[in-house]
Coordinates of C-alpha atoms in Angstrom, one line a residue:
Chain A
M1 CA 16.8 -42.2 -38.3
A2 CA 19.9 -41.7 -40.0
K3 CA 23.0 -40.9 -38.6
N4 CA 23.7 -38.2 -40.6
D5 CA 20.6 -36.0 -39.7
E6 CA 21.5 -32.5 -39.8
V7 CA 18.8 -30.2 -37.7
I8 CA 19.3 -26.4 -37.6
M9 CA 16.8 -24.4 -35.7
L10 CA 16.5 -20.4 -36.9
D11 CA 16.0 -18.8 -33.5
F12 CA 15.9 -15.7 -31.4
W13 CA 16.5 -15.8 -27.6
L14 CA 13.6 -13.8 -26.1
S15 CA 11.1 -15.9 -28.4
P16 CA 9.1 -18.2 -26.2
Y17 CA 7.8 -20.2 -29.3
A18 CA 11.2 -20.9 -30.5
R19 CA 11.9 -22.2 -26.5
R20 CA 8.9 -24.5 -27.4
V21 CA 11.0 -26.4 -30.2
Q22 CA 14.6 -26.3 -28.3
I23 CA 12.8 -28.1 -25.5
A24 CA 11.1 -30.4 -27.6
L25 CA 14.8 -31.2 -29.4
E26 CA 16.4 -31.3 -25.6
E27 CA 13.8 -33.6 -24.0
K28 CA 14.4 -36.0 -27.1
G29 CA 17.9 -35.6 -27.0
I30 CA 18.3 -34.6 -30.9
K31 CA 21.6 -33.3 -31.8
Y32 CA 20.7 -29.8 -33.0
E33 CA 22.4 -26.1 -34.3
I34 CA 21.0 -23.1 -33.2
K35 CA 20.9 -19.8 -35.4
E36 CA 20.5 -17.0 -33.6
E37 CA 18.7 -14.2 -35.7
D38 CA 19.0 -10.6 -35.4
L39 CA 15.5 -9.6 -34.5
P40 CA 13.6 -7.4 -35.3
N41 CA 15.0 -5.5 -37.5
N42 CA 18.0 -7.6 -39.4
K43 CA 16.2 -10.8 -40.6
S44 CA 18.5 -13.3 -42.4
T45 CA 18.1 -14.1 -46.3
L46 CA 17.8 -17.5 -45.0
L47 CA 14.9 -17.0 -42.7
L48 CA 13.4 -14.7 -45.5
Q49 CA 13.8 -17.6 -47.6
L50 CA 12.4 -20.8 -45.8
N51 CA 9.7 -18.9 -43.7
P52 CA 8.5 -16.6 -46.8
V53 CA 4.9 -16.3 -45.4
Y54 CA 5.3 -15.6 -41.7
K55 CA 9.3 -14.3 -41.7
K56 CA 9.6 -15.7 -38.4
V57 CA 11.2 -17.5 -35.8
P58 CA 11.2 -20.3 -35.2
V59 CA 12.2 -22.5 -38.3
L60 CA 13.4 -26.1 -37.9
I61 CA 15.6 -27.2 -40.8
H62 CA 15.6 -30.6 -40.9
N63 CA 18.4 -32.0 -43.6
G64 CA 17.5 -28.9 -45.7
K65 CA 14.0 -28.6 -45.5
P66 CA 12.4 -25.9 -43.4
I67 CA 9.3 -26.7 -41.1
C68 CA 7.6 -23.6 -39.5
E69 CA 5.1 -22.9 -37.0
S70 CA 5.9 -24.0 -33.6
L71 CA 3.2 -26.4 -32.9
V72 CA 3.7 -28.0 -36.5
V73 CA 7.1 -28.4 -36.1
L74 CA 6.7 -30.1 -32.4
E75 CA 4.1 -32.4 -34.1
Y76 CA 6.3 -33.3 -36.9
I77 CA 9.2 -33.6 -34.2
D78 CA 7.4 -36.0 -32.4
E79 CA 6.3 -38.1 -35.4
V80 CA 10.1 -38.3 -36.9
W81 CA 11.5 -39.1 -33.8
N82 CA 8.9 -41.4 -32.6
H83 CA 11.2 -43.6 -31.1
K84 CA 12.4 -41.1 -28.6
S85 CA 10.7 -40.6 -25.5
P86 CA 9.0 -38.5 -24.2
S87 CA 5.9 -39.0 -26.9
L88 CA 4.9 -35.4 -27.0
L89 CA 1.6 -36.9 -27.9
P90 CA -0.3 -39.6 -26.5
S91 CA -0.9 -42.7 -29.3
D92 CA -4.7 -42.9 -28.4
P93 CA -7.1 -40.4 -31.1
Y94 CA -9.0 -39.0 -28.3
H95 CA -6.2 -38.2 -26.0
R96 CA -4.3 -36.9 -28.9
A97 CA -7.5 -34.3 -29.8
Q98 CA -7.5 -33.2 -26.2
A99 CA -3.7 -32.6 -26.0
R100 CA -4.1 -30.7 -29.1
F101 CA -7.5 -28.7 -27.9
W102 CA -5.3 -27.6 -25.1
A103 CA -2.3 -26.6 -26.8
D104 CA -4.4 -24.5 -29.2
Y105 CA -6.6 -23.0 -26.6
V106 CA -2.8 -21.9 -24.9
D107 CA -2.0 -20.4 -28.0
K108 CA -5.2 -18.4 -28.6
K109 CA -6.4 -17.5 -24.8
I110 CA -2.5 -17.3 -23.3
Y111 CA -0.3 -16.2 -26.0
D112 CA -2.2 -13.8 -28.0
N113 CA -3.4 -12.5 -24.9
A114 CA 0.1 -12.2 -23.2
M115 CA 1.5 -10.5 -26.5
K116 CA -1.5 -8.3 -26.0
F117 CA -0.6 -7.2 -22.5
F118 CA 3.1 -6.9 -23.5
K119 CA 3.0 -4.9 -26.5
T120 CA 0.3 -2.9 -26.7
E121 CA -1.1 0.1 -24.7
G122 CA -4.6 1.6 -22.9
E123 CA -7.8 -0.6 -23.5
E124 CA -6.1 -3.2 -25.9
K125 CA -3.6 -3.8 -23.1
E126 CA -6.8 -4.2 -20.5
D127 CA -7.9 -6.7 -23.0
G128 CA -5.4 -8.6 -22.7
K129 CA -4.7 -8.7 -19.1
K130 CA -8.4 -9.7 -18.8
G131 CA -8.0 -12.3 -21.3
L132 CA -4.9 -13.6 -20.1
I133 CA -6.4 -14.1 -16.1
E134 CA -9.3 -15.8 -17.6
G135 CA -7.1 -18.3 -19.8
L136 CA -4.9 -18.6 -16.6
K137 CA -7.4 -19.8 -14.5
V138 CA -8.5 -22.2 -16.9
M139 CA -5.4 -23.8 -17.1
E140 CA -4.9 -23.5 -13.5
E141 CA -7.6 -26.2 -12.9
Q142 CA -6.0 -28.3 -15.5
V143 CA -2.9 -29.5 -13.7
G144 CA -2.3 -30.4 -9.9
G145 CA -3.3 -32.6 -7.5
D146 CA -2.0 -35.9 -8.9
R147 CA -1.9 -34.4 -12.3
T148 CA 2.0 -33.4 -12.1
Y149 CA 2.1 -32.3 -15.7
F150 CA -0.7 -31.2 -18.2
G151 CA 0.5 -34.6 -19.9
G152 CA -0.1 -36.7 -16.8
D153 CA 2.9 -38.3 -15.5
N154 CA 5.2 -37.4 -18.1
I155 CA 6.0 -33.9 -19.9
G156 CA 3.9 -33.4 -23.3
L157 CA 2.7 -30.7 -25.9
V158 CA 0.7 -28.7 -23.5
D159 CA 3.7 -28.3 -21.3
V160 CA 6.5 -27.7 -23.5
I161 CA 4.2 -25.1 -25.3
L162 CA 3.2 -23.5 -21.9
V163 CA 6.3 -23.5 -20.0
P164 CA 8.3 -20.9 -22.0
L165 CA 6.1 -18.2 -21.1
F166 CA 6.7 -18.1 -17.8
S167 CA 10.1 -16.8 -18.3
W168 CA 8.2 -13.5 -18.9
F169 CA 5.7 -13.6 -16.3
Y170 CA 8.8 -14.7 -13.6
V171 CA 9.6 -10.6 -14.1
Y172 CA 6.4 -10.0 -12.3
K173 CA 9.2 -10.1 -9.6
F174 CA 10.9 -7.1 -10.3
T175 CA 7.3 -5.0 -11.2
N176 CA 4.0 -4.0 -10.0
N177 CA 2.3 -4.2 -13.4
L178 CA 2.4 -8.3 -13.5
N179 CA 1.5 -9.0 -10.2
F180 CA -1.6 -10.6 -11.2
V181 CA 0.2 -13.1 -12.0
S182 CA 1.4 -14.8 -9.0
Q183 CA 2.4 -18.0 -7.1
E184 CA -0.7 -16.7 -4.7
S185 CA -3.0 -16.2 -7.7
F186 CA -1.8 -19.4 -9.1
P187 CA -0.3 -22.1 -7.3
N188 CA -0.9 -25.1 -9.7
L189 CA 0.4 -23.3 -12.4
F190 CA 3.5 -21.9 -10.6
A191 CA 4.3 -25.5 -8.6
W192 CA 4.0 -26.8 -12.4
A193 CA 6.2 -24.5 -13.9
K194 CA 8.8 -25.2 -11.2
K195 CA 8.8 -28.7 -11.6
C196 CA 9.2 -28.4 -15.2
T197 CA 12.2 -25.9 -14.8
E198 CA 13.8 -28.4 -12.6
R199 CA 14.3 -30.6 -15.7
D200 CA 17.4 -30.4 -17.7
S201 CA 15.9 -29.9 -20.8
V202 CA 14.0 -26.7 -19.6
S203 CA 16.4 -25.4 -17.3
K204 CA 18.9 -25.2 -20.4
C205 CA 16.6 -23.2 -22.6
I206 CA 14.7 -20.9 -20.5
P207 CA 16.2 -17.6 -20.5
K208 CA 17.0 -16.0 -16.9
E209 CA 14.2 -13.7 -15.6
Q210 CA 16.6 -10.9 -15.0
K211 CA 17.8 -11.0 -19.0
V212 CA 13.9 -10.9 -19.8
F213 CA 13.2 -7.9 -17.4
E214 CA 16.2 -5.9 -19.0
H215 CA 14.9 -6.2 -22.3
F216 CA 11.4 -5.3 -21.5
Q217 CA 12.6 -2.7 -19.5
Q218 CA 15.0 -1.3 -22.7
R219 CA 12.0 -1.3 -24.7
N220 CA 9.7 0.4 -22.3
L221 CA 7.7 -3.0 -22.9
L222 CA 6.3 -2.5 -19.3
N223 CA 5.0 0.8 -18.4
S224 CA 1.3 0.8 -17.1
D225 CA -0.7 3.6 -18.4
Q226 CA -1.1 5.4 -15.0
Chain B
M1 CA -23.6 -47.1 -35.1
A2 CA -25.1 -43.6 -36.2
D3 CA -25.8 -43.1 -32.5
E4 CA -22.1 -43.6 -32.3
V5 CA -21.2 -40.5 -33.4
V6 CA -23.1 -36.9 -32.9
L7 CA -22.3 -33.8 -34.5
L8 CA -23.5 -30.4 -32.9
D9 CA -23.8 -28.2 -35.5
F10 CA -25.1 -24.8 -37.1
W11 CA -26.0 -24.9 -41.0
P12 CA -24.0 -22.2 -42.4
S13 CA -21.2 -22.3 -40.2
P14 CA -17.6 -22.9 -42.4
F15 CA -16.1 -25.0 -39.5
G16 CA -19.3 -27.0 -39.3
M17 CA -18.9 -27.6 -42.8
R18 CA -15.3 -28.8 -42.6
V19 CA -16.5 -31.8 -39.8
R20 CA -19.6 -32.7 -42.7
I21 CA -17.1 -33.1 -45.3
A22 CA -14.5 -34.9 -43.0
L23 CA -17.3 -37.5 -42.4
A24 CA -18.3 -37.8 -45.6
E25 CA -15.3 -38.5 -47.0
K26 CA -15.2 -41.4 -44.8
G27 CA -18.4 -42.4 -44.8
I28 CA -18.9 -42.4 -41.3
D29 CA -22.9 -42.4 -40.3
Y30 CA -23.5 -39.5 -38.0
E31 CA -26.6 -37.8 -36.1
G32 CA -26.4 -34.2 -36.9
R33 CA -27.9 -31.9 -34.9
E34 CA -28.5 -28.2 -35.6
E35 CA -28.0 -25.8 -32.4
D36 CA -29.1 -22.3 -32.4
L37 CA -26.6 -20.0 -31.3
S38 CA -28.6 -17.4 -29.2
N39 CA -30.1 -20.5 -27.4
K40 CA -27.2 -23.4 -26.9
S41 CA -28.3 -26.2 -25.8
P42 CA -27.6 -27.9 -22.6
L43 CA -25.6 -30.7 -24.6
L44 CA -23.3 -28.0 -26.7
L45 CA -22.7 -25.9 -23.0
K46 CA -21.6 -29.5 -21.0
M47 CA -19.4 -31.0 -24.3
N48 CA -17.6 -27.7 -25.0
P49 CA -17.9 -25.8 -21.8
V50 CA -14.7 -23.9 -22.7
N51 CA -15.8 -22.6 -26.1
K52 CA -19.2 -23.1 -26.1
Q53 CA -19.0 -23.5 -29.6
I54 CA -20.0 -25.2 -32.7
P55 CA -18.7 -28.0 -34.0
V56 CA -18.6 -30.4 -31.2
L57 CA -18.4 -34.0 -32.3
I58 CA -19.5 -36.8 -29.9
H59 CA -17.9 -40.0 -30.7
K60 CA -19.3 -42.6 -28.2
G61 CA -20.4 -40.0 -25.4
R62 CA -17.0 -37.8 -25.8
P63 CA -16.6 -34.5 -27.3
I64 CA -14.0 -33.6 -29.7
S65 CA -14.2 -29.5 -30.6
E66 CA -12.2 -27.4 -32.8
S67 CA -13.0 -28.1 -36.2
L68 CA -9.3 -28.8 -37.7
I69 CA -8.9 -30.9 -34.6
I70 CA -11.8 -32.8 -35.5
V71 CA -11.1 -33.5 -38.8
Q72 CA -7.6 -34.8 -37.5
Y73 CA -9.3 -36.6 -34.6
I74 CA -11.8 -38.3 -37.6
D75 CA -8.7 -39.4 -40.0
E76 CA -6.5 -40.9 -36.9
A77 CA -10.0 -42.9 -35.4
W78 CA -10.9 -44.4 -38.9
S79 CA -7.4 -45.0 -39.9
N80 CA -8.1 -48.1 -41.6
N81 CA -10.5 -46.4 -44.1
K82 CA -9.2 -46.0 -47.6
S83 CA -9.8 -42.1 -47.8
P84 CA -6.7 -40.7 -45.8
L85 CA -7.4 -36.8 -45.2
L86 CA -3.9 -36.6 -44.2
P87 CA -0.4 -37.9 -46.0
S88 CA 1.4 -40.6 -44.7
D89 CA 4.9 -38.7 -45.0
P90 CA 5.9 -36.6 -41.6
Y91 CA 7.1 -33.2 -43.8
Q92 CA 4.2 -33.7 -46.2
R93 CA 1.8 -33.8 -43.0
A94 CA 3.6 -30.9 -41.4
N95 CA 3.5 -29.0 -44.6
A96 CA -0.2 -29.9 -44.7
R97 CA -0.9 -28.4 -41.2
F98 CA 1.2 -25.2 -41.8
W99 CA -1.6 -24.8 -44.7
A100 CA -4.6 -25.5 -42.5
D101 CA -3.5 -23.2 -39.8
Y102 CA -2.5 -20.7 -42.3
I103 CA -6.1 -20.7 -43.6
D104 CA -7.8 -20.7 -39.7
K105 CA -5.7 -17.4 -39.1
K106 CA -6.3 -15.5 -42.1
I107 CA -9.6 -16.2 -43.9
Y108 CA -12.2 -16.3 -41.3
S109 CA -11.7 -13.2 -39.5
T110 CA -10.7 -11.3 -42.6
G111 CA -13.3 -12.4 -44.8
R112 CA -15.9 -11.5 -41.7
L113 CA -14.3 -7.8 -42.1
V114 CA -14.8 -7.6 -46.0
W115 CA -18.8 -8.4 -46.1
G116 CA -19.3 -7.3 -42.2
T117 CA -17.8 -3.8 -43.1
T118 CA -17.6 -0.7 -44.7
G119 CA -15.7 2.1 -46.0
E120 CA -11.8 2.3 -45.0
V121 CA -12.5 -0.9 -43.0
Q122 CA -13.6 -2.8 -45.7
E123 CA -11.0 -2.0 -48.0
K124 CA -8.0 -3.0 -45.9
A125 CA -9.9 -6.6 -45.3
K126 CA -10.3 -7.0 -48.8
E127 CA -6.5 -6.1 -49.4
E128 CA -5.7 -8.4 -46.8
L129 CA -7.9 -11.4 -48.1
R130 CA -6.4 -10.8 -51.6
E131 CA -3.2 -11.0 -50.2
S132 CA -4.3 -14.2 -48.6
F133 CA -5.6 -15.4 -51.4
R134 CA -2.5 -14.7 -54.0
V135 CA -0.5 -16.7 -51.3
L136 CA -3.0 -19.7 -51.2
E137 CA -3.1 -19.4 -55.2
K138 CA 0.8 -20.0 -55.3
E139 CA 0.8 -22.8 -53.0
L140 CA -1.7 -24.7 -55.2
A141 CA 0.3 -23.7 -58.2
E142 CA -0.6 -26.6 -60.9
K143 CA -2.0 -29.3 -58.7
T144 CA -5.6 -30.8 -58.2
Y145 CA -5.8 -30.3 -54.6
F146 CA -3.6 -28.7 -52.4
G147 CA -2.4 -32.3 -51.3
G148 CA -1.5 -33.3 -54.7
D149 CA -3.7 -35.9 -56.4
M150 CA -4.9 -36.7 -52.8
F151 CA -8.3 -34.2 -51.6
G152 CA -7.0 -33.4 -48.1
L153 CA -7.1 -31.5 -44.8
V154 CA -5.7 -28.1 -46.8
D155 CA -9.1 -28.7 -49.1
V156 CA -11.2 -29.5 -46.0
A157 CA -10.1 -26.2 -44.4
L158 CA -10.4 -24.3 -46.9
I159 CA -13.6 -25.0 -49.3
P160 CA -16.2 -23.7 -46.9
F161 CA -15.4 -20.5 -47.7
Y162 CA -16.5 -20.9 -51.1
S163 CA -19.7 -20.4 -50.3
W164 CA -18.7 -16.8 -48.9
F165 CA -17.2 -15.9 -52.6
Y166 CA -20.6 -14.8 -53.7
T167 CA -21.2 -12.5 -50.6
L168 CA -17.7 -11.1 -50.6
E169 CA -17.9 -10.4 -54.1
T170 CA -21.0 -8.3 -54.1
T171 CA -20.6 -6.5 -50.7
A172 CA -16.9 -5.5 -51.5
N173 CA -16.9 -5.5 -55.1
F174 CA -14.8 -7.4 -56.8
S175 CA -14.2 -10.6 -58.7
I176 CA -12.8 -13.4 -57.0
T177 CA -13.5 -15.3 -60.5
E178 CA -11.6 -12.9 -62.2
E179 CA -8.6 -12.3 -60.2
F180 CA -8.1 -15.9 -58.7
P181 CA -9.3 -18.1 -61.5
R182 CA -7.1 -21.1 -60.5
L183 CA -8.5 -20.9 -57.0
V184 CA -12.0 -20.9 -58.2
S185 CA -11.5 -24.2 -60.3
W186 CA -10.2 -25.9 -57.7
A187 CA -13.2 -24.7 -55.6
K188 CA -15.6 -25.9 -58.2
R189 CA -13.5 -29.4 -58.2
C190 CA -14.1 -29.8 -54.9
M191 CA -17.6 -29.2 -54.7
Q192 CA -17.5 -31.8 -57.7
R193 CA -17.1 -34.3 -54.5
D194 CA -20.4 -35.4 -53.2
S195 CA -18.9 -34.7 -49.5
V196 CA -18.4 -31.2 -50.5
S197 CA -21.5 -30.6 -52.5
N198 CA -23.6 -32.4 -49.6
S199 CA -21.9 -29.8 -47.0
V200 CA -21.4 -26.9 -48.3
P201 CA -24.8 -24.6 -48.9
D202 CA -25.6 -22.9 -51.9
Q203 CA -23.9 -19.2 -52.3
Y204 CA -26.9 -17.2 -52.2
K205 CA -28.6 -19.4 -49.2
I206 CA -25.4 -18.1 -47.4
Y207 CA -25.5 -14.7 -48.9
D208 CA -29.3 -13.8 -47.5
F209 CA -27.7 -15.5 -44.2
L210 CA -24.7 -13.1 -43.9
L211 CA -26.6 -9.9 -45.1
D212 CA -29.2 -10.5 -42.4
L213 CA -26.2 -11.1 -39.8
K214 CA -24.8 -7.9 -41.0
K215 CA -27.8 -6.2 -40.0
K216 CA -28.4 -7.9 -37.0
M217 CA -24.4 -6.9 -35.9
H218 CA -25.4 -3.4 -37.0
S219 CA -28.1 -2.9 -35.1
I220 CA -26.5 -3.6 -31.8
E221 CA -24.1 -1.0 -32.1

């Protein structure tokens, strides 16, 4: 693409959805600028203007044009910078459909349930925990052995989508409430996450688990309902 | 050739309708197999072990699940066809995917609450649905289709829910035609396409089905 490409991302450091986009940009070696939003109470005029439907990060602004929703942004990045590796999606239609299926599953089963677990109380929180464990068990079967990444030999869409949530999971070291997500219960996933975080792109983007833990503590997001 | 493509389907499913429309738009021969969702076939359970849901497209023995993923697969696997379902420009493609995803998030679950509940829950859902229709009408603006001149992904994603309009209006006592005339014009325009009219059942047939389903849902509680 043109040498004068301007790529900006409206961001919030804690958002795992925004991390997905940043990892993709880093992996492809695309130059970008981050504009940090002060969430949740002080959204910028720019954010409200460029994402009027959801008013959320991440928003990618490419040469002034906004793209919203992290999965949509990732496919956009893959298509526009298709000459830069890695390819987030395979070239064959069937394998692309499989990657999209798993990306959608991760969003609905893992992320939605994780958000429920972290952000609600009582029965809803229990529902979230149950759904999350079910989803992680399914993903545990999809990686490991001769599959280094969900994408196969190289990092791909599903890896980029799932790995940011692990910075939230790593806080299990500091609290008992998350002890159901551990290396013992999900050895393949933890080995995969470790491999991902060894990549420069990923380690640069993922926030330190201590910072995440402190944020959760401050907001009382790790209280159990005992 | 027809045995290369099989669609596991259920006639009133809006998600099944999307795939039927996409296959028809591309002129693809296929074998449609009706599933009894209270007694799912071994084939369905084998081909979609994760979600166990229709629609599932089976192409040369390999399954693809999730309606919008299937529609994009159809567009990519039969790409030398003259009826593309997505535009070629990446920014416009991103826009199409954004709106298809919006429809997925906002219409089905809210619509279900509108025809499936009463009282406060129904009122709240009705307001949410109205807001979504407002947003969609704004996005449609003066265009022929959501994609512009070309019937595409977003139209395919939304038009099956037109079969719910009579049910929504009757159970929740409001007129979609009066409140959202542009949306209804768009829907009627889509229904003029053979691919759509052959894939989307009659609103009254759907009404009978949904009312029956509502009775069953309430008798379980």
